[in-house]
PDB file of C-alpha atoms and ligand atoms in Angstrom:
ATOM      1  CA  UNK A   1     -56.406  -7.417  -6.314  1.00 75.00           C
ATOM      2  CA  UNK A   2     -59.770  -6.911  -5.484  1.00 86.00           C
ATOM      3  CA  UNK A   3     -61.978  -9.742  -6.649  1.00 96.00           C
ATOM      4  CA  UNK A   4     -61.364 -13.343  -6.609  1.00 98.00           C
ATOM      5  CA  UNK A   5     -62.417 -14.449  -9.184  1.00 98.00           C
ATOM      6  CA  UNK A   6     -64.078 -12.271 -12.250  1.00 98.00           C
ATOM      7  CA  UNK A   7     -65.713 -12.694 -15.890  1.00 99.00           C
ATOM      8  CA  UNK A   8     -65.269 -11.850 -18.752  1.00 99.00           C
ATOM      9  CA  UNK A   9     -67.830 -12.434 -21.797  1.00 99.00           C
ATOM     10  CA  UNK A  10     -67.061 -11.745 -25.198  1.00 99.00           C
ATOM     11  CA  UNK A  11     -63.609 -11.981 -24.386  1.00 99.00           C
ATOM     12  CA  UNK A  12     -62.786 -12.694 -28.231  1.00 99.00           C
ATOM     13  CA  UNK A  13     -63.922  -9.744 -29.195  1.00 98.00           C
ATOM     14  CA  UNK A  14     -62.892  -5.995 -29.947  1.00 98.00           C
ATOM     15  CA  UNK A  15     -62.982  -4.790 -26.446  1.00 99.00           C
ATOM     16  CA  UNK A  16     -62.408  -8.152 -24.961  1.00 99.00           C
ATOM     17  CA  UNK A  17     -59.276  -8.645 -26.225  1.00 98.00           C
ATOM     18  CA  UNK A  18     -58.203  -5.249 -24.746  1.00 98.00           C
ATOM     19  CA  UNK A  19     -59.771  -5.790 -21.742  1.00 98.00           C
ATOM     20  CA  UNK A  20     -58.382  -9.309 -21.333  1.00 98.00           C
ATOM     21  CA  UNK A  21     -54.743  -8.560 -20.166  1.00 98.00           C
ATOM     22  CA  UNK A  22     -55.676  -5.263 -18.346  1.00 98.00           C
ATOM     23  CA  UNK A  23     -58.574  -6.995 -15.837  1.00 98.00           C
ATOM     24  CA  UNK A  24     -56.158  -9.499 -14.650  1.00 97.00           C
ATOM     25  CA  UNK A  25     -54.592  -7.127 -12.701  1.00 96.00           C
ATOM     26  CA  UNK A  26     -57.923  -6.525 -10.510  1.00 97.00           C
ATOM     27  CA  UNK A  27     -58.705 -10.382 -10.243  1.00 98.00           C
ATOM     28  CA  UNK A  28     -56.842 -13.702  -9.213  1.00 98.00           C
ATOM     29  CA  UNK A  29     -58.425 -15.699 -11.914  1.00 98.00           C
ATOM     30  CA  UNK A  30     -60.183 -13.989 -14.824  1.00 98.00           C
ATOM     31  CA  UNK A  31     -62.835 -16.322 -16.325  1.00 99.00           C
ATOM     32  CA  UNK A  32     -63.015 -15.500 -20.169  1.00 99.00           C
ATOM     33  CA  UNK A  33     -65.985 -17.152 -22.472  1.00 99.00           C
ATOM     34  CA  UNK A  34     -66.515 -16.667 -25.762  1.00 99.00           C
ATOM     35  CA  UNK A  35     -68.166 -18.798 -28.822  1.00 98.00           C
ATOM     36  CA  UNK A  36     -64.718 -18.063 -30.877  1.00 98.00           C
ATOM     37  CA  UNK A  37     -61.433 -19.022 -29.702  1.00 98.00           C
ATOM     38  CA  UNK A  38     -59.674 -17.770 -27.358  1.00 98.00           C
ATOM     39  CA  UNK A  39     -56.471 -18.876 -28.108  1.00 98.00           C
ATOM     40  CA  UNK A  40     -53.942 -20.282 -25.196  1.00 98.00           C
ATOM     41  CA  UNK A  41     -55.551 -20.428 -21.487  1.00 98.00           C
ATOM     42  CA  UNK A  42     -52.485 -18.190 -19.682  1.00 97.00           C
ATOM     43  CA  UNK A  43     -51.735 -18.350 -16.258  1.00 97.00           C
ATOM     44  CA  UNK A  44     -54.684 -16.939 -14.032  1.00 98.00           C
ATOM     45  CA  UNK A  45     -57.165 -17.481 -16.655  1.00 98.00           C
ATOM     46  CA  UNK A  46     -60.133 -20.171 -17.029  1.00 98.00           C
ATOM     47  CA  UNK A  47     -61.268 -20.509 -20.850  1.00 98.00           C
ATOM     48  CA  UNK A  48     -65.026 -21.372 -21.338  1.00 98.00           C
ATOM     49  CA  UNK A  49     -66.324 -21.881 -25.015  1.00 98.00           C
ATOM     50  CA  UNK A  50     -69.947 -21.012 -24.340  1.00 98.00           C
ATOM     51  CA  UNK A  51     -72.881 -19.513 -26.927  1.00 98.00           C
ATOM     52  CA  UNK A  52     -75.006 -17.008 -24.830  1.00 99.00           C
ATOM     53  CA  UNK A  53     -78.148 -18.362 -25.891  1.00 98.00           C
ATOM     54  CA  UNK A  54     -77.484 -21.756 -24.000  1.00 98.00           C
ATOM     55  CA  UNK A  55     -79.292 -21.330 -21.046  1.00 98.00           C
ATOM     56  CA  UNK A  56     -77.307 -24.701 -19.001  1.00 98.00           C
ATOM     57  CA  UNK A  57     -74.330 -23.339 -20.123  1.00 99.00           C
ATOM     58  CA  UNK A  58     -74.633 -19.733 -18.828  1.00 99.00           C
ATOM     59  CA  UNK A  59     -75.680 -20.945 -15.947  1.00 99.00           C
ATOM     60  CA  UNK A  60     -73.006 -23.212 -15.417  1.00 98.00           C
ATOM     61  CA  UNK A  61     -70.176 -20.252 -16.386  1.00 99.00           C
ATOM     62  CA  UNK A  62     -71.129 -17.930 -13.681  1.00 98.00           C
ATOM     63  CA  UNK A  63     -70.429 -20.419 -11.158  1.00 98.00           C
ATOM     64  CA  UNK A  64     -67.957 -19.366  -7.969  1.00 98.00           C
ATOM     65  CA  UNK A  65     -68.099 -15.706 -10.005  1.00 98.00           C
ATOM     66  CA  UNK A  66     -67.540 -12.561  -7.687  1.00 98.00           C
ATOM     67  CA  UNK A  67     -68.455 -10.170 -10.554  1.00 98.00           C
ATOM     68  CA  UNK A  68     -69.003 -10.140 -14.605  1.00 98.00           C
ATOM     69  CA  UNK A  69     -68.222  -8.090 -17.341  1.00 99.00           C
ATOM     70  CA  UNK A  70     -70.700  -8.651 -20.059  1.00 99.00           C
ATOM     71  CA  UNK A  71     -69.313  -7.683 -23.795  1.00 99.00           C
ATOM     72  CA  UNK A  72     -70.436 -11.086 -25.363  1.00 98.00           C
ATOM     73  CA  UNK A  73     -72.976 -10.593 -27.910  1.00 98.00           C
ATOM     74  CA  UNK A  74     -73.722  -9.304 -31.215  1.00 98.00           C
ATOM     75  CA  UNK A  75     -71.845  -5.995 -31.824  1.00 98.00           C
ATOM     76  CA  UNK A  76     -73.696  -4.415 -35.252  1.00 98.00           C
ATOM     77  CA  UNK A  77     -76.802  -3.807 -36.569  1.00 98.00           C
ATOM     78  CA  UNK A  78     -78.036  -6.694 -38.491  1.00 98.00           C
ATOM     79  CA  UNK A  79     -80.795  -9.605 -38.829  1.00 98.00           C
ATOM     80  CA  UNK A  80     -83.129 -10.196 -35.948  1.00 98.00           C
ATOM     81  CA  UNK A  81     -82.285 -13.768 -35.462  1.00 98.00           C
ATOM     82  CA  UNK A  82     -78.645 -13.748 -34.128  1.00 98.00           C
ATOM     83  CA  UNK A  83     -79.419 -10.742 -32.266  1.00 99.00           C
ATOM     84  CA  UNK A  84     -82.211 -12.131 -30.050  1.00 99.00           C
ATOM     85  CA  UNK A  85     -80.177 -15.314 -29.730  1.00 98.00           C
ATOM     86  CA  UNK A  86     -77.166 -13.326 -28.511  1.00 98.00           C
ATOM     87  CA  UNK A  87     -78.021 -10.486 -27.526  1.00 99.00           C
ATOM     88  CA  UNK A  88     -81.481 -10.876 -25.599  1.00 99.00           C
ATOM     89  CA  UNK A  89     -82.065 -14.862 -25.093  1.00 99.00           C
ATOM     90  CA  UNK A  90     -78.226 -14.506 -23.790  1.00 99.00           C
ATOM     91  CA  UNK A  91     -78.828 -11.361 -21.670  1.00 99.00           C
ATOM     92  CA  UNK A  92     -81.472 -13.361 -20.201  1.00 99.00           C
ATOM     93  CA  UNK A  93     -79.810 -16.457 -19.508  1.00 99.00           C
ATOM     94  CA  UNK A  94     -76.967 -14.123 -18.114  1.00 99.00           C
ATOM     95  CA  UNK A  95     -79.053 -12.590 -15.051  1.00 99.00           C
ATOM     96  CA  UNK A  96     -80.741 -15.795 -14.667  1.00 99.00           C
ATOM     97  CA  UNK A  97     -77.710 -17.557 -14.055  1.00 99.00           C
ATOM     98  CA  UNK A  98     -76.323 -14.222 -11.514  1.00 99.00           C
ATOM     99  CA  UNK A  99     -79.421 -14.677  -9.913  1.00 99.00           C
ATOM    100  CA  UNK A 100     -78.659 -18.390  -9.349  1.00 98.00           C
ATOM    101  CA  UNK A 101     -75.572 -18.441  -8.732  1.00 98.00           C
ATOM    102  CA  UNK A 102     -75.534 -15.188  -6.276  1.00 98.00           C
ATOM    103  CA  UNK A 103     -73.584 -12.807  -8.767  1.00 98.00           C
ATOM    104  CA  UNK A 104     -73.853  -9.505  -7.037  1.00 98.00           C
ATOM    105  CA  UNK A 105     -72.065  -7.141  -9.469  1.00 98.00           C
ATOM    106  CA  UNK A 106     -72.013  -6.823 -13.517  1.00 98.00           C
ATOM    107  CA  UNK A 107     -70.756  -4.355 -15.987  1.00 99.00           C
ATOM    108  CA  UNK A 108     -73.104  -4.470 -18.778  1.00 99.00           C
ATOM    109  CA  UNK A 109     -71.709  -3.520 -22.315  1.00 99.00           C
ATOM    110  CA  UNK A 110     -74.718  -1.330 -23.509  1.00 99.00           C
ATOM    111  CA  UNK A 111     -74.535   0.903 -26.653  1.00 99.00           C
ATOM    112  CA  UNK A 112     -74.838   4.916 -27.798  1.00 99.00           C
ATOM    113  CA  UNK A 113     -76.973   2.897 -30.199  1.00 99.00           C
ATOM    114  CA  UNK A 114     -79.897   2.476 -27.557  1.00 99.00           C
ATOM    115  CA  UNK A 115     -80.290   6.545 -28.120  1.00 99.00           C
ATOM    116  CA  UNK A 116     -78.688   6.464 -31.800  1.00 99.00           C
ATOM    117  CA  UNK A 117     -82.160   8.675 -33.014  1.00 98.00           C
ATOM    118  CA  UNK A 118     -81.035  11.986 -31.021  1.00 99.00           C
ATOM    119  CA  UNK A 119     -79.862  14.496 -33.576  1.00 98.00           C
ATOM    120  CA  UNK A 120     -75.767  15.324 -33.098  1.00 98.00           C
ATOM    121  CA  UNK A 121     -76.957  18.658 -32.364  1.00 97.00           C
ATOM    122  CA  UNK A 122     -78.279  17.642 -29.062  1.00 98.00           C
ATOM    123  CA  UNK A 123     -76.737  16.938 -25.814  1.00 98.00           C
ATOM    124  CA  UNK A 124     -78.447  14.248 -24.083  1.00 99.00           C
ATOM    125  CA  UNK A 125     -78.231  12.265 -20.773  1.00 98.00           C
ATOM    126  CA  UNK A 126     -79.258   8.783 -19.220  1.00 98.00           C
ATOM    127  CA  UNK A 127     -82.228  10.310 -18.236  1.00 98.00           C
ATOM    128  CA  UNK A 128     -83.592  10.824 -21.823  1.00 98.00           C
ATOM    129  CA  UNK A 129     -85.969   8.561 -23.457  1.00 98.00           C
ATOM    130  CA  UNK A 130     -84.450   5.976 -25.112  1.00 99.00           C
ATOM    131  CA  UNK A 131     -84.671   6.207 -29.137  1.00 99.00           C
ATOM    132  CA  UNK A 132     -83.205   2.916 -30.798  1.00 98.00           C
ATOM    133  CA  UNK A 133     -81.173   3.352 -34.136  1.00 98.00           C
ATOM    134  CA  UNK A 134     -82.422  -0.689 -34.853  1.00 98.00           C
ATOM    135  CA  UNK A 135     -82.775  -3.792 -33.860  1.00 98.00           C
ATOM    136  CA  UNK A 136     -79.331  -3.999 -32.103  1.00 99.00           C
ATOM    137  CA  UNK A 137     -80.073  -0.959 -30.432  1.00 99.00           C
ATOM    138  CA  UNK A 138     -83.432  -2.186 -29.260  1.00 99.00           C
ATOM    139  CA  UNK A 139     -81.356  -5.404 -27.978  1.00 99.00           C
ATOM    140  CA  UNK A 140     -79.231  -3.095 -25.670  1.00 99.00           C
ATOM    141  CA  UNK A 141     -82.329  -1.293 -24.741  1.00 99.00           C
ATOM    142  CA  UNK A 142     -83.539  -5.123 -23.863  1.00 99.00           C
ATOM    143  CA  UNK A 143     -80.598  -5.131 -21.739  1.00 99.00           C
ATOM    144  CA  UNK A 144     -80.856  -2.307 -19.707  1.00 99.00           C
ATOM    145  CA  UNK A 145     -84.607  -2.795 -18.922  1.00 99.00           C
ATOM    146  CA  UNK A 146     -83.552  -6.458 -18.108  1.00 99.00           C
ATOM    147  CA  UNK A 147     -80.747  -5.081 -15.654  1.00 99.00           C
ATOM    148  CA  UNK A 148     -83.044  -2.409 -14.075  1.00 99.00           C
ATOM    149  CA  UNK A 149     -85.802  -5.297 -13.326  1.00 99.00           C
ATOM    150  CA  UNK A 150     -82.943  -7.477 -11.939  1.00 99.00           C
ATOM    151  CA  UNK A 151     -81.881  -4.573  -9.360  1.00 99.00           C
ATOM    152  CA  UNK A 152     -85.176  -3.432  -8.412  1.00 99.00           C
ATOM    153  CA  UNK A 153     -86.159  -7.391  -7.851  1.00 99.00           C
ATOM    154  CA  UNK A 154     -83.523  -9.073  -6.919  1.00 98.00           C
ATOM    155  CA  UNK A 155     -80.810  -6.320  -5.694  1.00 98.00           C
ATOM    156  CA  UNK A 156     -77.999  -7.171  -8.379  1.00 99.00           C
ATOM    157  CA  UNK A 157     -76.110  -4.300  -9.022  1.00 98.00           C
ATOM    158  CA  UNK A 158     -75.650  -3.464 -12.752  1.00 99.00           C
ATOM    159  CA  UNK A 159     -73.726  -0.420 -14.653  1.00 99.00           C
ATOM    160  CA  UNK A 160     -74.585  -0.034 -18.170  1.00 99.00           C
ATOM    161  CA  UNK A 161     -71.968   1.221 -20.632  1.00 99.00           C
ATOM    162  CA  UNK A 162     -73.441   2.964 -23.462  1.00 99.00           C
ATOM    163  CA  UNK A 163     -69.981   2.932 -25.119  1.00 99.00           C
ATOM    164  CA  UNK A 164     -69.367   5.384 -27.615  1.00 99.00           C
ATOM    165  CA  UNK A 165     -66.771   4.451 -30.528  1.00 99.00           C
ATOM    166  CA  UNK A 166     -63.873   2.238 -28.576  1.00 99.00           C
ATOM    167  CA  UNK A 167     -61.274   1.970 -31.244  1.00 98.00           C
ATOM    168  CA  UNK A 168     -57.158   2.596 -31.364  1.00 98.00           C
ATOM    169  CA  UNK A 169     -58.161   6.084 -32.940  1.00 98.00           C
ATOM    170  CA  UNK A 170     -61.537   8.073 -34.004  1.00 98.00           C
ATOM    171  CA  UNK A 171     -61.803   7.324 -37.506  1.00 98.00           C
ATOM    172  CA  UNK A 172     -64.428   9.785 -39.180  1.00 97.00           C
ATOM    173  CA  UNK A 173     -65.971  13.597 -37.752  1.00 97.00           C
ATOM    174  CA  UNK A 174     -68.809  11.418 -35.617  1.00 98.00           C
ATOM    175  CA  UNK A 175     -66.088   9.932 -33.714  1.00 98.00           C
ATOM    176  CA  UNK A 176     -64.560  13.097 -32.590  1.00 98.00           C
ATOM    177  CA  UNK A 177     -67.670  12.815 -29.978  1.00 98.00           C
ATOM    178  CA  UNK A 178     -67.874   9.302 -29.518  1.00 99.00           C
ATOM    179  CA  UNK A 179     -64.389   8.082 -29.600  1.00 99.00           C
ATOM    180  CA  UNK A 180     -63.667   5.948 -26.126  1.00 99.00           C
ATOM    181  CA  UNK A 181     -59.882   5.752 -25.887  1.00 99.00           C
ATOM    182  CA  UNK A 182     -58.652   1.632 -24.698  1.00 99.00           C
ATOM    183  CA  UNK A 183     -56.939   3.223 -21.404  1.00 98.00           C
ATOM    184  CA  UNK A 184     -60.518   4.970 -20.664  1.00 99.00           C
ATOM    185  CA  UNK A 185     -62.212   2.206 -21.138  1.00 99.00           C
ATOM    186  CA  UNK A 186     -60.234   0.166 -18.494  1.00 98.00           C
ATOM    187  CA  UNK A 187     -60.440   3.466 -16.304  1.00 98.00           C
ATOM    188  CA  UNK A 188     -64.513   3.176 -16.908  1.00 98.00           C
ATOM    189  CA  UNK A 189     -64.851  -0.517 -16.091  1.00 98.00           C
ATOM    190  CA  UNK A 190     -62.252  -0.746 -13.374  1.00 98.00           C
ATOM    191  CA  UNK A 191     -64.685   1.993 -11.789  1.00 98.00           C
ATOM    192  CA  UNK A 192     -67.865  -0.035 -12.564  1.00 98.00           C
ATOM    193  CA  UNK A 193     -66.399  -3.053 -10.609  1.00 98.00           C
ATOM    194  CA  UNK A 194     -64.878  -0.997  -7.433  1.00 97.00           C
ATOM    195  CA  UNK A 195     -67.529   1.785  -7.004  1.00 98.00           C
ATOM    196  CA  UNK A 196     -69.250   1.255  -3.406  1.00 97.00           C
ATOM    197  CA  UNK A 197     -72.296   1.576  -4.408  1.00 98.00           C
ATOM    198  CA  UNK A 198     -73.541   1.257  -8.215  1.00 98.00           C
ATOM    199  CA  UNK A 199     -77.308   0.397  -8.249  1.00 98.00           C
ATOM    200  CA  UNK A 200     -78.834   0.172 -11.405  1.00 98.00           C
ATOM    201  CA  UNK A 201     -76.916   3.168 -13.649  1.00 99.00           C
ATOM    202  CA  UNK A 202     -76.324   3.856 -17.208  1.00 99.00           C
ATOM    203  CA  UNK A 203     -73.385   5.816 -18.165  1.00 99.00           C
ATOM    204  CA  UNK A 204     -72.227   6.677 -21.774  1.00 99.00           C
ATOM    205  CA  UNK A 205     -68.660   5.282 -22.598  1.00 99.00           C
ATOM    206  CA  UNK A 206     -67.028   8.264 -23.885  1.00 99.00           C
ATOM    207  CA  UNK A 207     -63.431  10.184 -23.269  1.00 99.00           C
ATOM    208  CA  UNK A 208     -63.306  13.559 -22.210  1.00 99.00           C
ATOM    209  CA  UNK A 209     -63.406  14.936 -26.328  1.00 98.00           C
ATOM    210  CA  UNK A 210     -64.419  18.306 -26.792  1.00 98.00           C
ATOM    211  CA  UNK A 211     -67.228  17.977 -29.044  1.00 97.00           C
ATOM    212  CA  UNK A 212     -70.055  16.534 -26.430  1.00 98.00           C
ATOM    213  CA  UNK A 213     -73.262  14.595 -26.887  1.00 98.00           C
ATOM    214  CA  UNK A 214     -73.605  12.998 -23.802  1.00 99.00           C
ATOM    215  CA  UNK A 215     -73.566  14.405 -20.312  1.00 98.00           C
ATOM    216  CA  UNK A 216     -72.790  11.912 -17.634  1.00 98.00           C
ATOM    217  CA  UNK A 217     -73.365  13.800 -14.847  1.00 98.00           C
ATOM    218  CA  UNK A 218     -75.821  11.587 -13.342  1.00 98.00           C
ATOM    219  CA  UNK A 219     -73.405   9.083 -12.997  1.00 98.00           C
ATOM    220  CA  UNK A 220     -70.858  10.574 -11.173  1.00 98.00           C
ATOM    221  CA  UNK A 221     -70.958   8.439  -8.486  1.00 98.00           C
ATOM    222  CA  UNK A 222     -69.130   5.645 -10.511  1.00 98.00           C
ATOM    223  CA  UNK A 223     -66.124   7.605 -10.281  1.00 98.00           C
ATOM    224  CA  UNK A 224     -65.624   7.413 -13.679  1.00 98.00           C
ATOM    225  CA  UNK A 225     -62.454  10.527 -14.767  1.00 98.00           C
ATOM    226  CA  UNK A 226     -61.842   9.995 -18.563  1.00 98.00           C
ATOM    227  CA  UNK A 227     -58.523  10.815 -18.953  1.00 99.00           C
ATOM    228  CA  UNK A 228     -58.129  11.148 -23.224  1.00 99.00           C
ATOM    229  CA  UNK A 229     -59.511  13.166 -25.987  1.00 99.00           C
ATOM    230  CA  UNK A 230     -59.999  12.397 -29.391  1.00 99.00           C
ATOM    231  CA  UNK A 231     -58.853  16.103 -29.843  1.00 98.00           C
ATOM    232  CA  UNK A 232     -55.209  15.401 -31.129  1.00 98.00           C
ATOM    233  CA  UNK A 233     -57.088  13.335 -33.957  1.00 98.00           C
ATOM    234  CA  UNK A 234     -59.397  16.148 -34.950  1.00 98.00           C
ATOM    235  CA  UNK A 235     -56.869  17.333 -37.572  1.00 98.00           C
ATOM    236  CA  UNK A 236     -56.052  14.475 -38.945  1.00 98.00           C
ATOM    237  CA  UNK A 237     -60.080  13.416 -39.351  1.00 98.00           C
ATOM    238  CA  UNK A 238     -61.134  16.519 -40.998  1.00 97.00           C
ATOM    239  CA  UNK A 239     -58.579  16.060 -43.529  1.00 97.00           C
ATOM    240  CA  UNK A 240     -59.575  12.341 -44.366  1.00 96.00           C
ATOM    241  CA  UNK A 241     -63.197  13.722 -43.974  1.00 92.00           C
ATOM    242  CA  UNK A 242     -63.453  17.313 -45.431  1.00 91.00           C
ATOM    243  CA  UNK A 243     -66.986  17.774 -45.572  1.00 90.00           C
ATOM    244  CA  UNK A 244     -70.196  17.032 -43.798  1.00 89.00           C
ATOM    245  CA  UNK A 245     -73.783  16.828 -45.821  1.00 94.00           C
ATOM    246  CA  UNK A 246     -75.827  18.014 -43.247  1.00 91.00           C
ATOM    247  CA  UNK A 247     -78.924  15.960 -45.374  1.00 96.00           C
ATOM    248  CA  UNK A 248     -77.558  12.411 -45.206  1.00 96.00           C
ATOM    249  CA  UNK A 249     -78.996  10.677 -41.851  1.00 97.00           C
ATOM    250  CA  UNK A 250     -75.718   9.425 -41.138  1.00 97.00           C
ATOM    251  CA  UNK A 251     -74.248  13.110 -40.286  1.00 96.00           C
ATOM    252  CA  UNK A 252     -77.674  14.249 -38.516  1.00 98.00           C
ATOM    253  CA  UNK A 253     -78.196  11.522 -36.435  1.00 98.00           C
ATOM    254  CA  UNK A 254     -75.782  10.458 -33.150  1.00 98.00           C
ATOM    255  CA  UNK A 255     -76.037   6.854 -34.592  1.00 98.00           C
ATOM    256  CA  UNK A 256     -74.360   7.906 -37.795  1.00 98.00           C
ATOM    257  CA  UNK A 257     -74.610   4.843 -40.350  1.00 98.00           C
ATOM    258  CA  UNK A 258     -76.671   2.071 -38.297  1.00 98.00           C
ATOM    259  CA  UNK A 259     -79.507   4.316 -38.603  1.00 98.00           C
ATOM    260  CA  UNK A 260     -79.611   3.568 -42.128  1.00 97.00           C
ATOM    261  CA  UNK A 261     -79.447   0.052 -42.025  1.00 98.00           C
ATOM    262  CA  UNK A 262     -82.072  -2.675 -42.615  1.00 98.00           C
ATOM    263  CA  UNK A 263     -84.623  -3.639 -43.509  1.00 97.00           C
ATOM    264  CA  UNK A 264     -83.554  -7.730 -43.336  1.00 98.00           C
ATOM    265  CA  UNK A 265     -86.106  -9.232 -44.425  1.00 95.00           C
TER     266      UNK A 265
HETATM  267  C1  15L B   1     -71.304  -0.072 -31.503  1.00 82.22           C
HETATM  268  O1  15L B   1     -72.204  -0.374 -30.733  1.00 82.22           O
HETATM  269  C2  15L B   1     -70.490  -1.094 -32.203  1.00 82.22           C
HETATM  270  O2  15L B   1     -70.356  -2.268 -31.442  1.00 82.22           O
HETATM  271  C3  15L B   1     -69.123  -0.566 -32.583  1.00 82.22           C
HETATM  272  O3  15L B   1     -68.534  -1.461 -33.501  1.00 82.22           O
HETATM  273  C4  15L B   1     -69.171   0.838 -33.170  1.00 82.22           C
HETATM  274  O4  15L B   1     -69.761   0.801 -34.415  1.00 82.22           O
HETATM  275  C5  15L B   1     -69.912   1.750 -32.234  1.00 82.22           C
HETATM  276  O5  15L B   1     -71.136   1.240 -31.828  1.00 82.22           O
HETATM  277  C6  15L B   1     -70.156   3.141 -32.801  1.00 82.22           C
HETATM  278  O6  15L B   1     -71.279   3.639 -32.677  1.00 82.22           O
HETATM  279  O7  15L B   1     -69.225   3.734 -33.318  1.00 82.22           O
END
C-alpha cells in the first residue's frame, strides 16, 4: 500500500472498470467518480457521481486525495460540445481543484489520437509535434498543454498516457501496433503513481508488440517494462483482415478511422 487514499475518474468506463479492482491494491481507499453508475460502493471504495464540467463538484472530489488517475471524459471522436464540456472544461476544473486542494501527483489518460496524423510508416516519439486526428484529439492535446502549464507553474507532477488500443485483444492489423494489453496497463499506471520523480512526461500506452510506432525512450524514467505482445494475435488478425488498401486514410494514417470522421456540423 502506498497511497492513502487515491482517484479514480471515469471509473465507469472501459479502462476504469479494469483498473477499478487492480488499484485497490496500491491504495487504502480508492475514490471512484463517474457521471454513470458505478454500481455497489465495495469495501475500501468511496463512490462520487460527478460530471467533469462542474467546476464545485471537481473541486469538492479531490478533497483529502494523495494522487488521481484521470480516465473520465469523452473517449471518441465526435461533436465539439460534449467534448469541451468533458474533456477540456473538466480537465480544467480537474487541475484547478489539484491545485486547491494540494494534489501533487496525476496520471493523465491522454490519447495516440493527439499524434493520430503521423503516417504508420513512421516511428515517432513524445518529442514530435503534435498532429491531432480531430477534435478529441485536439482535447487530449488540451490536456497535455494544460498539465505541462500546471508543472512548470505550480509543480504538480503529471504523466500523460497516450494509450494506444487497450482492449481484451487487438482486433484489426492497426492494432497489432497499438494494442495495450489490461495487465500492461496496470504495469504502466502503477509506474506513473510510484516513479520518484515524474515531472511533466508523456509516454505512449503501448505493449511491447513487434510492429512499432512509438518509441518511448524518453520516458524511461517511469519505469514503465511492458510485459505483452499483441504478437500471438497477429495470426488470427490477418485472417479476419486479409488485406490492407494502402489508399484508404484509415490504413495510412496511425489514427486509423477517427481521422476520417466529422465534420459535425
Ligand atoms: C482512443 O482514444 C479511444 O478511446 C479507444 O476507444 C480506441 O479507439 C483507441 O483510441 C484507438 O486508437 O484504438
Amino acid at each position: 500500500l502506498r497511497f492513502g487514499r487515491l482517484l479514480l475518474t471515469g471509473a465507469a468506463g472501459g479502462l476504469g472498470r479494469e483498473l477499478r479492482p487492480r488499484l485497490k491494491a496500491y491504495c487504502k481507499t480508492l475514490r471512484l467518480s463517474d457521471r454513470a453508475d458505478l454500481g455497489a460502493q465495495q469495501t475500501g471504495e468511496e463512490i462520487r457521481l460527478v460530471e467533469l464540467g462542474d467546476r464545485a463538484a471537481v473541486r469538492s472530489l479531490l478533497e483529502g486525495v494523495d494522487a488521481a488517475v484521470h480516465l473520465g471524459g469523452v473517449s471518441l471522436e465526435g461533436p465539439f460540445d460534449p467534448i469541451c464540456e468533458a474533456n477540456i472544461v473538466g480537465a480544467y476544473n480537474l487541475y484547478e481543484a489539484a491545485r486547491v486542494n494540494g494534489v501533487k501527483r496525476i496520471v493523465f489518460a491522454s490519447s495516440n489520437h493527439v499524434t493520430g496524423f503521423y503516417r504508420q510508416d513512421e516511428v515517432i516519439s513524445p518529442a514530435d509535434p503534435m498532429r491531432p486526428d480531430g477534435l478529441y484529439g485536439i482535447s487530449k492535446a488540451f490536456g497535455e498543454s494544460l498539465s505541462r502549464f500546471y508543472f512548470d507553474r505550480y509543480g504538480i507532477e503529471t504523466a500523460c498516457l497516450r494509450i494506444g488500443s487497450s482492449f481484451t485483444a487487438p482486433k484489426d492489423r492497426r492494432m497489432l501496433a497499438t494494442w495495450m494489453s489490461y495487465d500492461d496497463l496496470e504495469r504502466l499506471v502503477v509506474s506513473c503513481l510510484t516513479a520518484p520523480v515524474v515531472g511533466h512526461s508523456v509516454v505512449y500506452g503501448v505493449s511491447a508488440n513487434r510492429t512499432v510506432w512509438w518509441d518511448n525512450t524518453s520516458a524511461r524514467h517511469l519505469g514503465y517494462v511492458p510485459q505483452d505482445s499483441s504478437e500471438p494475435f497477429r495470426a488470427e488478425v490477418e485472417a479476419r483482415q486479409p488485406s490492407v488498401d494502402v489508399n484508404d486514410p484509415v490504413q495510412i494514417y496511425q489514427g486509423g478511422a477517427f481521422v476520417r470522421q466529422g465534420p459535425f456540423e
